[in-house]
mmCIF file of C-alpha atoms in Angstrom:
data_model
loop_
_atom_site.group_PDB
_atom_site.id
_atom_site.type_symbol
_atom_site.label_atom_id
_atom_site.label_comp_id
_atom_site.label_asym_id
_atom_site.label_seq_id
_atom_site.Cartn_x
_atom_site.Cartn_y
_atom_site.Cartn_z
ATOM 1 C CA UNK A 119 0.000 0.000 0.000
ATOM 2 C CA UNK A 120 1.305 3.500 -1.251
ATOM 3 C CA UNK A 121 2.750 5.911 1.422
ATOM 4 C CA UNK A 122 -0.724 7.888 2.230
ATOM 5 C CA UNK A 123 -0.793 11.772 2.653
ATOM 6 C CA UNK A 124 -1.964 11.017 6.602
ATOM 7 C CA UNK A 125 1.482 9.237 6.729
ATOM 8 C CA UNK A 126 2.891 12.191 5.379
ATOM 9 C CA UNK A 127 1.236 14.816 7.453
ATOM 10 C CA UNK A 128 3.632 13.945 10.629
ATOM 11 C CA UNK A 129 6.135 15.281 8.906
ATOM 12 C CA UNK A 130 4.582 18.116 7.687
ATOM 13 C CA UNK A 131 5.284 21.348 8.515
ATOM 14 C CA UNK A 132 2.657 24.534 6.796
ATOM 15 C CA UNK A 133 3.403 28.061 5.916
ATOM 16 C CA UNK A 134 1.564 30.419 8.065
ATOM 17 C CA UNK A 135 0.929 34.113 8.252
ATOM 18 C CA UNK A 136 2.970 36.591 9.474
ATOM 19 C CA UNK A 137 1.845 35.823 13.047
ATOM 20 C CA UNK A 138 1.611 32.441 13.296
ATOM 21 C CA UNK A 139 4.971 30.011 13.758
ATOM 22 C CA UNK A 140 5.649 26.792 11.263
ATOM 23 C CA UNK A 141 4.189 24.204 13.326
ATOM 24 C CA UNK A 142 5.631 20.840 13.147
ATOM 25 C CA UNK A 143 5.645 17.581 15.179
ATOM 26 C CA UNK A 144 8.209 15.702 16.926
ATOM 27 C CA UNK A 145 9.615 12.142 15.343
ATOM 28 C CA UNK A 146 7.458 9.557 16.568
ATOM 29 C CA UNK A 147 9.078 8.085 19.756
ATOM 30 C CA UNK A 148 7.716 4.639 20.066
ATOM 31 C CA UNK A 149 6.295 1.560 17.528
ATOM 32 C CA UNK A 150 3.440 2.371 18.449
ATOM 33 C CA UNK A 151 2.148 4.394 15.179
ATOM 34 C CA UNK A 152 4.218 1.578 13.103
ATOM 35 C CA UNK A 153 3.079 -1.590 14.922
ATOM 36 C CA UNK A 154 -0.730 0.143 14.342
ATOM 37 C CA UNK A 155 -0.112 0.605 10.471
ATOM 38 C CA UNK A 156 1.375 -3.087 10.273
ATOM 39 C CA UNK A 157 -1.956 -4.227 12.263
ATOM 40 C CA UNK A 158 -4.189 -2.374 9.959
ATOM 41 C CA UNK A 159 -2.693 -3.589 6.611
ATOM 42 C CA UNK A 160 -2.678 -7.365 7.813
ATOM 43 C CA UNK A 161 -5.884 -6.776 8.100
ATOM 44 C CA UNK A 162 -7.033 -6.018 4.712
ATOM 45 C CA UNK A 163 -4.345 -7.897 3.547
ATOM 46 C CA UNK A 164 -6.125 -10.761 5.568
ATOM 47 C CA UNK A 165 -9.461 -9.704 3.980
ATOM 48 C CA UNK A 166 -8.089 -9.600 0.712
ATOM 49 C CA UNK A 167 -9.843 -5.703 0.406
ATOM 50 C CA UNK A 168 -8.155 -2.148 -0.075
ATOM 51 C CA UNK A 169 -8.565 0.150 2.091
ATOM 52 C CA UNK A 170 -11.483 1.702 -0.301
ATOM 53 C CA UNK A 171 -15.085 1.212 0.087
ATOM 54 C CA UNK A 172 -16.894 -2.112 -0.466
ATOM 55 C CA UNK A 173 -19.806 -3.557 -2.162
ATOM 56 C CA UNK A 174 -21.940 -2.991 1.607
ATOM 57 C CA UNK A 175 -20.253 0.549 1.324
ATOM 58 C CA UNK A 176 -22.167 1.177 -2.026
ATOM 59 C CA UNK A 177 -25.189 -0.624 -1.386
ATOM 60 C CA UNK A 178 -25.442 1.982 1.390
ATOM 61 C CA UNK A 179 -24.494 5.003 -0.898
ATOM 62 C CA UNK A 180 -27.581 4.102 -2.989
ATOM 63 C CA UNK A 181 -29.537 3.213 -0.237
ATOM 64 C CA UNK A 182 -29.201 7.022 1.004
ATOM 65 C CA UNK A 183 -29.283 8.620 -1.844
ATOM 66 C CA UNK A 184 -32.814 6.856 -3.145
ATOM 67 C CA UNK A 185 -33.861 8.037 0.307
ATOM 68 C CA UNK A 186 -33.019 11.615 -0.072
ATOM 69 C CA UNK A 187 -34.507 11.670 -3.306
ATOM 70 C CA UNK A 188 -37.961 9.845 -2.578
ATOM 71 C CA UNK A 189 -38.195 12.362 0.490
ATOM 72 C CA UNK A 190 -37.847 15.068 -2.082
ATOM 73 C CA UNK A 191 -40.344 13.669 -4.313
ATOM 74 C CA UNK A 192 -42.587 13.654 -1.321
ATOM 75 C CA UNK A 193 -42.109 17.729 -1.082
ATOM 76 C CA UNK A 194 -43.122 17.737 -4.385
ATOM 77 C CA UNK A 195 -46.186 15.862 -4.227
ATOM 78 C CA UNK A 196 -47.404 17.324 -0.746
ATOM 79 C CA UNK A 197 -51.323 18.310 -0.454
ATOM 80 C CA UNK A 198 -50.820 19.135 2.627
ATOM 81 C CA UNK A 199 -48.626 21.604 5.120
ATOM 82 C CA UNK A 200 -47.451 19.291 7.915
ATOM 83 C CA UNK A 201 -46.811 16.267 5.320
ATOM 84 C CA UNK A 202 -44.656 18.777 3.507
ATOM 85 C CA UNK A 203 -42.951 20.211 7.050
ATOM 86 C CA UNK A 204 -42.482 16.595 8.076
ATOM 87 C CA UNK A 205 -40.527 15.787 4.488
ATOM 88 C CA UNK A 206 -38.301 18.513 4.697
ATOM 89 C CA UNK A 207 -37.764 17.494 8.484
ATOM 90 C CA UNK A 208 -36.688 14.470 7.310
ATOM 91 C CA UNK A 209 -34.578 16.133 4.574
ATOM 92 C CA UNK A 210 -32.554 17.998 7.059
ATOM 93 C CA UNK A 211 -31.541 14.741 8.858
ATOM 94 C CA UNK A 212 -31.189 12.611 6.190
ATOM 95 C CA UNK A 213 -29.013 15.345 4.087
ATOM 96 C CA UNK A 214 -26.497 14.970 7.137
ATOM 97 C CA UNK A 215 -26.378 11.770 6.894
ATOM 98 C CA UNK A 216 -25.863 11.397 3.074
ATOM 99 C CA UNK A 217 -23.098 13.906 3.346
ATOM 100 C CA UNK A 218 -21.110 12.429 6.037
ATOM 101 C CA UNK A 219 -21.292 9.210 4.746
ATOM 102 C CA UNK A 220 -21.022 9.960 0.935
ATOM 103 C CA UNK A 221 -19.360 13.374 0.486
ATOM 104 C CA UNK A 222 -16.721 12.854 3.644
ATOM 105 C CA UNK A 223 -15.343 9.654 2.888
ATOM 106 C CA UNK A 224 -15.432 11.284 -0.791
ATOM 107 C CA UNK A 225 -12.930 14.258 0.267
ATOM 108 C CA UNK A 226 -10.599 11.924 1.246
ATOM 109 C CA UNK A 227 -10.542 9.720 -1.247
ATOM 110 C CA UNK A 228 -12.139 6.769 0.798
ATOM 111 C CA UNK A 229 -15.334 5.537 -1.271
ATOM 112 C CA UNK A 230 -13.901 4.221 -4.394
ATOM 113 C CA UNK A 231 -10.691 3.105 -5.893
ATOM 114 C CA UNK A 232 -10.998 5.658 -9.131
ATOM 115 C CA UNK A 233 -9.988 9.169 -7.661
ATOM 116 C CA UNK A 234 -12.282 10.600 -10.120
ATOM 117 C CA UNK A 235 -15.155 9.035 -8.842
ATOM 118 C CA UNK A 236 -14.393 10.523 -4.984
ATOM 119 C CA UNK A 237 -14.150 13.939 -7.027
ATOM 120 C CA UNK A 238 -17.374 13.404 -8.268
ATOM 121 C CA UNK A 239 -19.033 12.201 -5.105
ATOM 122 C CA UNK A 240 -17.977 15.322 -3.250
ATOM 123 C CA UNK A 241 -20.474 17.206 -5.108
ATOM 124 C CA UNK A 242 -22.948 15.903 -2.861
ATOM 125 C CA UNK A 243 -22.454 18.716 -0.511
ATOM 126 C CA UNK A 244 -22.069 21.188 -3.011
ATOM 127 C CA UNK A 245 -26.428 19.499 -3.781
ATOM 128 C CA UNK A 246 -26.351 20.209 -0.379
ATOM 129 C CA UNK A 247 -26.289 23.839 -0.438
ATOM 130 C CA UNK A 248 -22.476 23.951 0.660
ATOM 131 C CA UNK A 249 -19.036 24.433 -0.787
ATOM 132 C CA UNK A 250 -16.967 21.077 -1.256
ATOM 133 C CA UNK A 251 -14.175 23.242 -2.207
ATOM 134 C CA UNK A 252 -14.240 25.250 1.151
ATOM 135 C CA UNK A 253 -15.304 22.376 3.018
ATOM 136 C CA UNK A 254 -11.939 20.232 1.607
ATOM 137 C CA UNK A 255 -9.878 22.903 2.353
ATOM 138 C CA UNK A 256 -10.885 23.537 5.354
ATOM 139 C CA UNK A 257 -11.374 19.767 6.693
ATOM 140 C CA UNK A 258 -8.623 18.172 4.941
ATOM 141 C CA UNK A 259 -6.442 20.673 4.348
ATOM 142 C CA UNK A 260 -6.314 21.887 7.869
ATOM 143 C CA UNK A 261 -8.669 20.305 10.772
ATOM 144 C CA UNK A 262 -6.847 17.013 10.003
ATOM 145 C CA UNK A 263 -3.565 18.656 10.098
ATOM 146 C CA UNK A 264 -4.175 20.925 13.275
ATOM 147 C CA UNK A 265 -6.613 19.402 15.213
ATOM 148 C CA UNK A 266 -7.132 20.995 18.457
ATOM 149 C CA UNK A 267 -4.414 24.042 17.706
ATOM 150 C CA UNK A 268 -5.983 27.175 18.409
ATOM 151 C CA UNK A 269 -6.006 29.672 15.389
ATOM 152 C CA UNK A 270 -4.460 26.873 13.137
ATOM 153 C CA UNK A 271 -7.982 24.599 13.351
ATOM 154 C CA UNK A 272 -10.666 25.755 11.054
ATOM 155 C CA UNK A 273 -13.145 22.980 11.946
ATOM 156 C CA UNK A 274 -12.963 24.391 15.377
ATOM 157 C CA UNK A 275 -11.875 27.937 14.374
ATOM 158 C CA UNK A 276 -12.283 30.291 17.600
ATOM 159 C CA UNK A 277 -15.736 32.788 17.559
ATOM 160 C CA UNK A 278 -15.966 35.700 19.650
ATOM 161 C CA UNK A 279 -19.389 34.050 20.314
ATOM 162 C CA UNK A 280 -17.918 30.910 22.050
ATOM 163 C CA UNK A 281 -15.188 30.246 24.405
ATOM 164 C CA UNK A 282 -14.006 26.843 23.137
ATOM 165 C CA UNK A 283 -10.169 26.718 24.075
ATOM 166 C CA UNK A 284 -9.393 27.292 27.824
ATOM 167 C CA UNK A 285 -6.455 29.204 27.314
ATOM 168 C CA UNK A 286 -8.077 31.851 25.258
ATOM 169 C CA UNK A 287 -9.602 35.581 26.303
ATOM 170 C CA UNK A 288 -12.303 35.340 28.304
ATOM 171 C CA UNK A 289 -15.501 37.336 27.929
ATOM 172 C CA UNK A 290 -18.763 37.918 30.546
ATOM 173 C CA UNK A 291 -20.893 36.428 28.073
ATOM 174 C CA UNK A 292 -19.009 33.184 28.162
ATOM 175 C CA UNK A 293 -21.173 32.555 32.285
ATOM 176 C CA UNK A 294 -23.802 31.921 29.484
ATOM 177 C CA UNK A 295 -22.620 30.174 26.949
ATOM 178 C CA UNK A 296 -23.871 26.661 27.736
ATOM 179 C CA UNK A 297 -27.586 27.649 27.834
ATOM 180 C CA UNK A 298 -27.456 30.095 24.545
ATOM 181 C CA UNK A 299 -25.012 27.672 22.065
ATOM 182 C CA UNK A 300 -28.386 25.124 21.447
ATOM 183 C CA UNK A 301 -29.601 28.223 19.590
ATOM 184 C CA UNK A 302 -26.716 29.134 17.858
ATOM 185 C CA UNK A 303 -25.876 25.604 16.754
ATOM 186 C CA UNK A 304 -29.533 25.947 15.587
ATOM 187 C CA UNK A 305 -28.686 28.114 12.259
ATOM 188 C CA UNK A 306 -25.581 26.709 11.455
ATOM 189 C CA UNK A 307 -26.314 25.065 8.405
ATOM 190 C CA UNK A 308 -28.159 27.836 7.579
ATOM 191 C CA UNK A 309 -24.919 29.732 8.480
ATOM 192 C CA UNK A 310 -22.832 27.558 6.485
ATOM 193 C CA UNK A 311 -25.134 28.037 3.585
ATOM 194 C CA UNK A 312 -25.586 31.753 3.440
ATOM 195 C CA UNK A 313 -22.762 32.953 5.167
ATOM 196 C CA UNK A 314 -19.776 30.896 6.177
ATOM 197 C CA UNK A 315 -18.871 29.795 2.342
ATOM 198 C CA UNK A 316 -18.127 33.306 1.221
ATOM 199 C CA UNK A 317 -16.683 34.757 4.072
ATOM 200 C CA UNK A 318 -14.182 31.603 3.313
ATOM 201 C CA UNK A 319 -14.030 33.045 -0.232
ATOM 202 C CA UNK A 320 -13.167 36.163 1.024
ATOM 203 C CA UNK A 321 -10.233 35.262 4.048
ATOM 204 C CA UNK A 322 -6.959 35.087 3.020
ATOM 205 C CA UNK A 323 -6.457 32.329 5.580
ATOM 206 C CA UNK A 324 -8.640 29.557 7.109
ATOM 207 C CA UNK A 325 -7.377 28.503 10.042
ATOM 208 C CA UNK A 326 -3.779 27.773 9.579
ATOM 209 C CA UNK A 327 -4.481 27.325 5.372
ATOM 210 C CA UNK A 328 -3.060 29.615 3.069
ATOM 211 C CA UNK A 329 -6.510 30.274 0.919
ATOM 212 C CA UNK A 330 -5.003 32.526 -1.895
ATOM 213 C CA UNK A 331 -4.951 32.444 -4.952
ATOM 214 C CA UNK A 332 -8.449 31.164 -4.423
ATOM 215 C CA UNK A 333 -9.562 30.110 -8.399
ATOM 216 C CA UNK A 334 -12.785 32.191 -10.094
ATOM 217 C CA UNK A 335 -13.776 28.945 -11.487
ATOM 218 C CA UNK A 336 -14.835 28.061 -7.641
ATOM 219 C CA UNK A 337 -16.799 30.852 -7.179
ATOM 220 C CA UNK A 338 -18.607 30.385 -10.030
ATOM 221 C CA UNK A 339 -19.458 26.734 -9.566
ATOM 222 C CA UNK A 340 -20.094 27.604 -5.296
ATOM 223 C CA UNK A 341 -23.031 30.470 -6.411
ATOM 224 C CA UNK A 342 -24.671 28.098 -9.292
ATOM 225 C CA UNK A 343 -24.838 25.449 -6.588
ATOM 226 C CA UNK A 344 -26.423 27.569 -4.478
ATOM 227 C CA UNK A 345 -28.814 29.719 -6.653
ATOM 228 C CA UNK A 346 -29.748 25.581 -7.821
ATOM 229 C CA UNK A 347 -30.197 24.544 -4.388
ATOM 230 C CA UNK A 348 -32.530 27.306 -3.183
ATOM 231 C CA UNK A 349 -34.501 27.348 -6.675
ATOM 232 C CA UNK A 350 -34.927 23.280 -6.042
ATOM 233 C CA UNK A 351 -35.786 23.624 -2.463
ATOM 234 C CA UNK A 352 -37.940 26.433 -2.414
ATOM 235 C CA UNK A 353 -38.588 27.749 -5.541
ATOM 236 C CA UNK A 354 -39.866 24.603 -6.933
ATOM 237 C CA UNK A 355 -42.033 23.447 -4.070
ATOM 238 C CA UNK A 356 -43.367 26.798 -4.086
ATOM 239 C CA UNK A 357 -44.672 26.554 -7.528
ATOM 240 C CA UNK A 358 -45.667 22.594 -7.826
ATOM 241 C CA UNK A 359 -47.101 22.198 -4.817
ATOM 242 C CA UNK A 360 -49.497 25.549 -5.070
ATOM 243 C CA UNK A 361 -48.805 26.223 -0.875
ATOM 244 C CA UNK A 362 -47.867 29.594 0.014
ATOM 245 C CA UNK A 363 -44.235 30.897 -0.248
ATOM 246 C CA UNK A 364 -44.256 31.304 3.733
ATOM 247 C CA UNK A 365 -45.667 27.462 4.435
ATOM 248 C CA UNK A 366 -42.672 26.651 1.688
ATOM 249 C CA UNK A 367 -40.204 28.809 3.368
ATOM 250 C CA UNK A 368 -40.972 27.468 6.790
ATOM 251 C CA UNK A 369 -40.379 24.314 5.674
ATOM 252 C CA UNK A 370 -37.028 25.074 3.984
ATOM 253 C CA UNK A 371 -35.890 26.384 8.102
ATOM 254 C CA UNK A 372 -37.530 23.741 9.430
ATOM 255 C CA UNK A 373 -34.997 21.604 7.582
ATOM 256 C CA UNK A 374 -32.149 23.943 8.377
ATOM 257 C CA UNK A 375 -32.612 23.391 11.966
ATOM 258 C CA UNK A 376 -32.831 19.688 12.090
ATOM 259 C CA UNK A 377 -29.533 19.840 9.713
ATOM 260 C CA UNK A 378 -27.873 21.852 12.011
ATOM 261 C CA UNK A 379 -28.685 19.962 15.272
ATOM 262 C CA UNK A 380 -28.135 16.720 13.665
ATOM 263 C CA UNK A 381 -24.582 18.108 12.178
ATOM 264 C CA UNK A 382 -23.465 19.562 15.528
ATOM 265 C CA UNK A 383 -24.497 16.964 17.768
ATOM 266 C CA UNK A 384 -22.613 14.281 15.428
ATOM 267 C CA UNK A 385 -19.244 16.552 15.104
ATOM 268 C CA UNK A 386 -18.976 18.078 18.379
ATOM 269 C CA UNK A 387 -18.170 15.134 20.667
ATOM 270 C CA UNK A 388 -15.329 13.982 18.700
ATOM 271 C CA UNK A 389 -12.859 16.954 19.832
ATOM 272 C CA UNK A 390 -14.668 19.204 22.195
ATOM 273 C CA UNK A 391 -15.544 17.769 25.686
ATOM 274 C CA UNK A 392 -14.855 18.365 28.822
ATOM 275 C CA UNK A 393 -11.704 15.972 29.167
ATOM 276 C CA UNK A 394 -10.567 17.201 25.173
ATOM 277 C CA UNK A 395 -6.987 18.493 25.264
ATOM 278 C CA UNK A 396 -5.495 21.638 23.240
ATOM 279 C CA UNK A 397 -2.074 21.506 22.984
ATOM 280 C CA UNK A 398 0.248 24.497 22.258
ATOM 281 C CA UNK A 399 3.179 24.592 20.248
ATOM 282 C CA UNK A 400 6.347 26.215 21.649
ATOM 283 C CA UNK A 401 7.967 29.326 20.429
ATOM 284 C CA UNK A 402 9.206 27.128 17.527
ATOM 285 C CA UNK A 403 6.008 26.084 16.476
ATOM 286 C CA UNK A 404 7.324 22.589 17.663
ATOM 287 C CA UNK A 405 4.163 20.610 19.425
ATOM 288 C CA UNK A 406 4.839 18.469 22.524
ATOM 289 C CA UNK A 407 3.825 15.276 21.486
ATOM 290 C CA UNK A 408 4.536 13.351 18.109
ATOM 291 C CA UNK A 409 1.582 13.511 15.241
ATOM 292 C CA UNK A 410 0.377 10.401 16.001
ATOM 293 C CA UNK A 411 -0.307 10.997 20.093
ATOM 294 C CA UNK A 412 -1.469 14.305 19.097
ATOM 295 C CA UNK A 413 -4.214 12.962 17.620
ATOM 296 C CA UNK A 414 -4.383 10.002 20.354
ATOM 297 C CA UNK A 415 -4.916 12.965 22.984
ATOM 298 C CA UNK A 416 -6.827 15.298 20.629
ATOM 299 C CA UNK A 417 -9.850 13.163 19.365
ATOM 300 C CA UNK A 418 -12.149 10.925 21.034
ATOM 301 C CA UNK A 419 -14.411 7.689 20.133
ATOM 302 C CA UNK A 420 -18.237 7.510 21.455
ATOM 303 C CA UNK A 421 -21.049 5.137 20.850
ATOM 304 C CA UNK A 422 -18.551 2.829 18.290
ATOM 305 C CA UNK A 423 -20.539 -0.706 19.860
ATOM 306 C CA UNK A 424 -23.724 1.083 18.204
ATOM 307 C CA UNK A 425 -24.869 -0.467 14.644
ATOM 308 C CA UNK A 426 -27.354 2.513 13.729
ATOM 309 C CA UNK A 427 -25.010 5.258 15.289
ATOM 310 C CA UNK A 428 -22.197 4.177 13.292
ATOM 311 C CA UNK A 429 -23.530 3.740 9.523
ATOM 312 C CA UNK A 430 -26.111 6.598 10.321
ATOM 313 C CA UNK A 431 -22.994 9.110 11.259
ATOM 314 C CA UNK A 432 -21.095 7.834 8.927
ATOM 315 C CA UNK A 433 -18.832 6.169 11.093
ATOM 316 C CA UNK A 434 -18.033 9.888 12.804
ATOM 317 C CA UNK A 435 -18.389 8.118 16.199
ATOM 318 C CA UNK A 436 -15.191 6.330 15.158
ATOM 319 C CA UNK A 437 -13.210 9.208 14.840
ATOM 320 C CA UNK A 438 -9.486 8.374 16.285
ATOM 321 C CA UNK A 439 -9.076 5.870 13.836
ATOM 322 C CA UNK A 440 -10.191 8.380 11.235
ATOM 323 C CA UNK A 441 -7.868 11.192 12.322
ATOM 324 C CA UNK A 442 -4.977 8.129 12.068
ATOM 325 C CA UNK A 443 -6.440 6.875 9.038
ATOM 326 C CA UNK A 444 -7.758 9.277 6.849
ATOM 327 C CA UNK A 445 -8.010 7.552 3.735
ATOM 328 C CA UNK A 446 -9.704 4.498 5.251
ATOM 329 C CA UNK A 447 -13.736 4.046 4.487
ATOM 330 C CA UNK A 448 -15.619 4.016 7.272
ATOM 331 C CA UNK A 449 -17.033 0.617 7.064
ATOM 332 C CA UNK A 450 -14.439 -0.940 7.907
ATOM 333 C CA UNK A 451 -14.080 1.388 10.974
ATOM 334 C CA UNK A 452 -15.454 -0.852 13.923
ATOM 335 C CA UNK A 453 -12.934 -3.422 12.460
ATOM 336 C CA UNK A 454 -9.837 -1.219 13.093
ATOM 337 C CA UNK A 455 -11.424 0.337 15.970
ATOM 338 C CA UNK A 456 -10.849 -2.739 18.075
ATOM 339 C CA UNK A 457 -7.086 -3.305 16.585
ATOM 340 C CA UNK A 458 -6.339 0.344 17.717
ATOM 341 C CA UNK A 459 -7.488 -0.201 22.004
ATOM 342 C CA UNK A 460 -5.507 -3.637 21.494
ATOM 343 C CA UNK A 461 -2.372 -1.486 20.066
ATOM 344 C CA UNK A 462 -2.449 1.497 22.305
ATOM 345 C CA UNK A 463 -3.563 -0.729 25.566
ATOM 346 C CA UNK A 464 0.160 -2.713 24.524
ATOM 347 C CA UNK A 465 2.031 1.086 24.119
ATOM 348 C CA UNK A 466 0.250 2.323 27.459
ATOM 349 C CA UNK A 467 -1.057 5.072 24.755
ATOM 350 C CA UNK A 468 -4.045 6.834 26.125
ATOM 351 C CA UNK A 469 -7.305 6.136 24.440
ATOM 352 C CA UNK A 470 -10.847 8.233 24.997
ATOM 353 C CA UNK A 471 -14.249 7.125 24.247
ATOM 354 C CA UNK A 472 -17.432 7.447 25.870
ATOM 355 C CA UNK A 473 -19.718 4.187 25.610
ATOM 356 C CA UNK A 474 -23.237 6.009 24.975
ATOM 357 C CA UNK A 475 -23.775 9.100 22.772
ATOM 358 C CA UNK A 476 -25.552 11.019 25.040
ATOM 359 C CA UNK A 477 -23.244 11.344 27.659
ATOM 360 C CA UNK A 478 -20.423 12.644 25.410
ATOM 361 C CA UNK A 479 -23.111 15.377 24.312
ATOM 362 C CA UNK A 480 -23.332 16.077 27.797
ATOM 363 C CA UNK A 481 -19.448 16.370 28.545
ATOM 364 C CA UNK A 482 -19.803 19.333 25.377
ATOM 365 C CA UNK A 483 -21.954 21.483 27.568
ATOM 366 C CA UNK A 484 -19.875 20.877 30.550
ATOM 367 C CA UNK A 485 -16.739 22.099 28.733
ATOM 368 C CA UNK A 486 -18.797 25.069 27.490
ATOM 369 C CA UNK A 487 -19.618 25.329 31.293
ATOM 370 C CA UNK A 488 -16.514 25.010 32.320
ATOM 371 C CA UNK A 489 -14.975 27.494 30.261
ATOM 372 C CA UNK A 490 -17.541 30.331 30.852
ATOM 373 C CA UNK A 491 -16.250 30.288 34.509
ATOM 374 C CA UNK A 492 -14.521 33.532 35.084
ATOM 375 C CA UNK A 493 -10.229 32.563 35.422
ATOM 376 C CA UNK A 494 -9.270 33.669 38.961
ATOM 377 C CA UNK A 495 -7.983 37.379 38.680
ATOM 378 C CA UNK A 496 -4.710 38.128 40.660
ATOM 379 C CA UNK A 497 -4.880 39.501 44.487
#
């Protein structure tokens, strides 16, 4: 199996801005990265499978895209108001889903063998109202890269809304932030959708990414999608179904919200709980702990003994083995999962996970608790 670019990104070290360092990691300083990578590929080699996805793997892309598209049909055939609120409810959940399962593995090259065909199948998000370009660049490009690192991780790129690194400025509003958040994690697709994707367009940097040049031919292709997606989502049901544009448009943020609850409560437990750790890098830009224990200490598992969890989320739940394995499909996460507590129990290599999903949504809130508590002020 080819040297992969996760493999790679240990060594890595990224061009920042004028105020940010080179960060780079530390040589790994056990086997315990190389006896996991030898684990992994006598496993497939065992199975006689690449690391791509499998015949399950595309029975279950169809599966969720002929669900996505007979709950649109069912907007478009609507006679009456809650049937057509309780399709595009549906929408909003099962859009999630479709993305994280089709459109993430896509980005990193995980669903099929052919690279064109991952290229292709990260469109879904751009169906989905949002940028695959951006959402690349900002997920592959950098969370992956600098998970955790505050100002360098734009999957977790610091608001003046939300206090979610300890070490950062703290505001009154923070006391708060535990009980207001729900709402704000509310809009967020709606955010993402409206907002987020060209304020991306217009930044010079992401995160710790370099976004310039940034090509025309993505802006063009990023409004289309969009102008398409609202004209199929609103426009259309508007005029087919003969409701009124506000019982249309309701439905359209009715969809929104459960999108945006669904994506945050599926993305937040992985790296931000109350027991997450957010390392610093020294005046260097040299981080404390080699890449692979960075990401050992950085991410965290939850709910990976749960069937639906796991092929509903896309195999999210599963996420240190996807931070160590990029380029690995998900269905074969549960697998690997179990190789990786056997490895790092042998190295003494701390591992998190939480057994239930609702208790790691619940160790979220009491980091955003946590953190609105005022630092103690000097005598």
């Amino acid at each position: 199996q080819a040297e992969s670019d996760v493999w790679r990104c240990r060594k890595l070290t990224s061009a920042m801005a004028a105020d940010h360092v080179n960060i780079t990691f530390p040589p790994e300083d056990d086997n315990f990265y190389a006896d996991l990578r030898a684990e992994v590929d006598a496993y497939f080699k065992a199975r006689g499978e690449t690391h791509h996805g499998n015949r399950l793997m595309h029975l279950k892309v169809a599966v969720l895209v002929a669900g996505y598209l007979t709950a649109f049909g069912l907007i478009l055939t609507a006679s009456q108001p809650t049937m057509l609120w309780g399709c595009y409810a549906f929408l909003g959940f099962w859009g999630v889903f479709l993305g994280l399962n089709v459109g993430h593995d896509a980005v990193h090259y995980a669903l099929f063998k052919n690279r064109a065909w991952n290229r292709w199948a990260m469109h879904v998000f751009d169906f989905l109202g949002l940028s695959s370009y951006n959402w690349k660049k900002r997920h592959v490009g950098g969370h992956h890269i600098f998970p955790n690192i505050m100002s360098y991780d734009p999957d977790i790129q610091q608001s003046k809304v939300v206090k979610i690194y300890p070490q950062d400025e703290h505001r009154a509003m923070y006391r708060f932030q535990w009980l207001y958040m729900p709402l704000i994690y509310a809009i967020f697709t709606l955010r993402w959708v409206f907002y987020r994707d060209f304020k991306d367009v217009m930044s010079e940097r992401i995160g710790g990414v370099n976004n310039r040049p940034y090509p025309r031919r993505e802006v063009v292709k990023m409004v289309l999608f969009k102008l398409s997606y609202v004209a199929l989502m609103v426009v259309l049901p508007w005029q087919v179904t003969g409701m009124s544009f506000g019982t249309v448009a309701l439905g359209f943020v009715i969809l929104q919200f459960c999108a945006s609850l669904t994506m945050t409560v599926v993305l937040l437990s992985s790296h931000i709980d109350e027991h997450s750790h957010f390392p610093e890098p020294d005046e260097t830009g040299m981080m404390p702990h080699s890449w692979s224990k960075h990401h050992m200490l950085t991410t965290s598992d939850y709910a990976t003994e749960s069937f639906w969890v796991t092929h509903l989320f896309g195999g999210i739940n599963h996420h240190v083995i996807h931070h160590l394995f990029q380029h690995v499909c998900h269905i074969h996460y549960p697998a690997l999962t179990r190789i990786l507590k056997e490895v790092a129990a042998k190295h003494k290599v701390p591992y998190r996970s939480t057994k239930y999903f609702f208790p790691a949504m619940y160790s979220h809130f009491r980091l955003l608790y946590k953190n609105g508590v005022p630092p103690p002020t000097a005598a």
